[in-house]
């Protein structure tokens, strides 16, 4: 185990898991992973909210807008680029639903946003 880690016992299997601060390491065998996760699931309880948006814009083209969003709102913003023809994802998360909604509204005004299925919102609404 890493120094300072808390062991997570694996009753159905051999490989233990561990937790260190907010990082949890679980075995890859589904039955064992599920058993250990069930023993710590309440540690993931929280009131966080998030919204995921999709954009055709390359990650580098939205860097400034995402940085501005982080400065203006009390939210975490993640950018998840893809390597295929799928649109890139932007996730906005926080503890306050109205703060997340306001940040998403601002983002929609500064970055081209697509529907989940990749259809442009303007094209979807004739």
mmCIF file of C-alpha atoms in Angstrom:
data_model
loop_
_atom_site.group_PDB
_atom_site.id
_atom_site.type_symbol
_atom_site.label_atom_id
_atom_site.label_comp_id
_atom_site.label_asym_id
_atom_site.label_seq_id
_atom_site.Cartn_x
_atom_site.Cartn_y
_atom_site.Cartn_z
ATOM 1 C CA UNK A 1 0.000 0.000 0.000
ATOM 2 C CA UNK A 2 1.153 3.551 -0.598
ATOM 3 C CA UNK A 3 2.366 5.363 2.532
ATOM 4 C CA UNK A 4 -0.600 6.782 4.431
ATOM 5 C CA UNK A 5 -3.188 4.794 2.457
ATOM 6 C CA UNK A 6 -6.104 3.070 4.119
ATOM 7 C CA UNK A 7 -6.588 -0.568 3.048
ATOM 8 C CA UNK A 8 -9.962 -1.568 1.627
ATOM 9 C CA UNK A 9 -10.593 -5.235 2.350
ATOM 10 C CA UNK A 10 -11.635 -7.530 -0.469
ATOM 11 C CA UNK A 11 -13.723 -10.332 1.067
ATOM 12 C CA UNK A 12 -14.583 -12.123 -2.207
ATOM 13 C CA UNK A 13 -11.071 -11.943 -3.647
ATOM 14 C CA UNK A 14 -7.359 -11.644 -3.071
ATOM 15 C CA UNK A 15 -6.365 -8.110 -4.092
ATOM 16 C CA UNK A 16 -7.186 -5.395 -1.584
ATOM 17 C CA UNK A 17 -8.053 -1.873 -2.583
ATOM 18 C CA UNK A 18 -6.890 1.284 -0.869
ATOM 19 C CA UNK A 19 -7.878 4.895 -0.307
ATOM 20 C CA UNK A 20 -5.512 7.831 0.016
ATOM 21 C CA UNK A 21 -7.197 11.200 0.510
ATOM 22 C CA UNK A 22 -9.716 11.399 -2.369
ATOM 23 C CA UNK A 23 -8.151 8.641 -4.514
ATOM 24 C CA UNK A 24 -9.633 5.144 -4.370
ATOM 25 C CA UNK A 25 -7.908 2.163 -5.967
ATOM 26 C CA UNK A 26 -10.072 -0.912 -6.538
ATOM 27 C CA UNK A 27 -9.290 -4.287 -8.141
ATOM 28 C CA UNK A 28 -10.289 -4.719 -11.782
ATOM 29 C CA UNK A 29 -12.294 -7.929 -11.365
ATOM 30 C CA UNK A 30 -15.914 -6.704 -11.520
ATOM 31 C CA UNK A 31 -17.228 -8.835 -8.633
ATOM 32 C CA UNK A 32 -14.395 -7.714 -6.350
ATOM 33 C CA UNK A 33 -14.594 -4.081 -7.444
ATOM 34 C CA UNK A 34 -18.332 -4.003 -6.743
ATOM 35 C CA UNK A 35 -17.920 -5.582 -3.291
ATOM 36 C CA UNK A 36 -15.257 -3.086 -2.216
ATOM 37 C CA UNK A 37 -17.134 -0.118 -3.690
ATOM 38 C CA UNK A 38 -20.284 -1.078 -1.794
ATOM 39 C CA UNK A 39 -18.261 -0.909 1.426
ATOM 40 C CA UNK A 40 -17.198 2.710 0.736
ATOM 41 C CA UNK A 41 -20.106 3.999 -1.386
ATOM 42 C CA UNK A 42 -21.388 6.280 1.384
ATOM 43 C CA UNK A 43 -18.052 8.149 1.224
ATOM 44 C CA UNK A 44 -19.109 9.402 -2.236
ATOM 45 C CA UNK A 45 -22.369 10.898 -0.988
ATOM 46 C CA UNK A 46 -22.635 14.598 -1.696
ATOM 47 C CA UNK A 47 -24.741 17.390 -3.041
ATOM 48 C CA UNK A 48 -22.711 18.184 -6.146
ATOM 49 C CA UNK A 49 -24.386 18.910 -9.462
ATOM 50 C CA UNK A 50 -22.951 18.872 -12.952
ATOM 51 C CA UNK A 51 -23.892 19.431 -16.555
ATOM 52 C CA UNK A 52 -22.075 18.129 -19.614
ATOM 53 C CA UNK A 53 -22.084 20.071 -22.869
ATOM 54 C CA UNK A 54 -20.770 19.060 -26.287
ATOM 55 C CA UNK A 55 -18.831 21.263 -28.695
ATOM 56 C CA UNK A 56 -17.224 20.837 -32.120
ATOM 57 C CA UNK A 57 -14.571 23.386 -31.099
ATOM 58 C CA UNK A 58 -11.057 22.065 -30.506
ATOM 59 C CA UNK A 59 -9.940 22.168 -26.870
ATOM 60 C CA UNK A 60 -7.345 24.857 -27.596
ATOM 61 C CA UNK A 61 -10.026 27.135 -29.064
ATOM 62 C CA UNK A 62 -12.008 27.270 -25.802
ATOM 63 C CA UNK A 63 -9.177 27.552 -23.284
ATOM 64 C CA UNK A 64 -9.740 31.259 -22.584
ATOM 65 C CA UNK A 65 -13.527 30.848 -22.183
ATOM 66 C CA UNK A 66 -13.085 27.971 -19.724
ATOM 67 C CA UNK A 67 -10.504 29.916 -17.705
ATOM 68 C CA UNK A 68 -12.858 32.917 -17.574
ATOM 69 C CA UNK A 69 -15.683 30.663 -16.400
ATOM 70 C CA UNK A 70 -13.544 29.316 -13.546
ATOM 71 C CA UNK A 71 -12.634 32.862 -12.477
ATOM 72 C CA UNK A 72 -16.187 34.208 -12.593
ATOM 73 C CA UNK A 73 -18.101 31.290 -11.074
ATOM 74 C CA UNK A 74 -17.512 28.916 -8.166
ATOM 75 C CA UNK A 75 -17.465 25.843 -10.427
ATOM 76 C CA UNK A 76 -15.036 23.241 -11.684
ATOM 77 C CA UNK A 77 -14.740 23.001 -15.454
ATOM 78 C CA UNK A 78 -13.333 20.004 -17.284
ATOM 79 C CA UNK A 79 -12.577 19.694 -20.975
ATOM 80 C CA UNK A 80 -12.561 16.193 -22.457
ATOM 81 C CA UNK A 81 -11.365 16.153 -26.072
ATOM 82 C CA UNK A 82 -11.942 13.166 -28.306
ATOM 83 C CA UNK A 83 -9.750 11.737 -31.016
ATOM 84 C CA UNK A 84 -12.625 10.601 -33.216
ATOM 85 C CA UNK A 85 -15.425 12.344 -35.045
ATOM 86 C CA UNK A 86 -17.335 12.676 -31.755
ATOM 87 C CA UNK A 87 -17.703 16.211 -30.355
ATOM 88 C CA UNK A 88 -15.550 17.294 -27.426
ATOM 89 C CA UNK A 89 -17.160 17.398 -23.962
ATOM 90 C CA UNK A 90 -17.119 20.202 -21.423
ATOM 91 C CA UNK A 91 -18.309 19.402 -17.910
ATOM 92 C CA UNK A 92 -19.321 22.110 -15.432
ATOM 93 C CA UNK A 93 -19.680 20.979 -11.798
ATOM 94 C CA UNK A 94 -20.256 22.595 -8.434
ATOM 95 C CA UNK A 95 -22.115 22.433 -5.135
ATOM 96 C CA UNK A 96 -24.691 25.124 -5.988
ATOM 97 C CA UNK A 97 -27.189 24.236 -8.747
ATOM 98 C CA UNK A 98 -27.922 27.875 -9.597
ATOM 99 C CA UNK A 99 -24.191 28.676 -9.856
ATOM 100 C CA UNK A 100 -23.719 25.736 -12.240
ATOM 101 C CA UNK A 101 -26.760 26.843 -14.286
ATOM 102 C CA UNK A 102 -25.437 30.416 -14.518
ATOM 103 C CA UNK A 103 -22.004 29.184 -15.581
ATOM 104 C CA UNK A 104 -23.543 26.910 -18.225
ATOM 105 C CA UNK A 105 -25.630 29.808 -19.554
ATOM 106 C CA UNK A 106 -22.487 31.938 -19.851
ATOM 107 C CA UNK A 107 -20.659 29.087 -21.568
ATOM 108 C CA UNK A 108 -23.486 28.646 -24.063
ATOM 109 C CA UNK A 109 -23.061 32.323 -24.968
ATOM 110 C CA UNK A 110 -19.318 32.080 -25.578
ATOM 111 C CA UNK A 111 -18.720 28.598 -27.056
ATOM 112 C CA UNK A 112 -20.510 26.740 -29.868
ATOM 113 C CA UNK A 113 -22.577 24.059 -28.113
ATOM 114 C CA UNK A 114 -24.169 20.991 -29.720
ATOM 115 C CA UNK A 115 -26.989 18.749 -28.645
ATOM 116 C CA UNK A 116 -25.897 15.441 -27.054
ATOM 117 C CA UNK A 117 -26.349 13.654 -30.356
ATOM 118 C CA UNK A 118 -24.059 16.109 -32.131
ATOM 119 C CA UNK A 119 -26.834 18.101 -33.845
ATOM 120 C CA UNK A 120 -26.355 21.860 -33.674
ATOM 121 C CA UNK A 121 -29.058 23.443 -31.492
ATOM 122 C CA UNK A 122 -29.753 26.114 -34.129
ATOM 123 C CA UNK A 123 -30.195 23.453 -36.818
ATOM 124 C CA UNK A 124 -32.439 21.335 -34.571
ATOM 125 C CA UNK A 125 -34.912 24.202 -34.018
ATOM 126 C CA UNK A 126 -36.205 25.348 -37.450
#
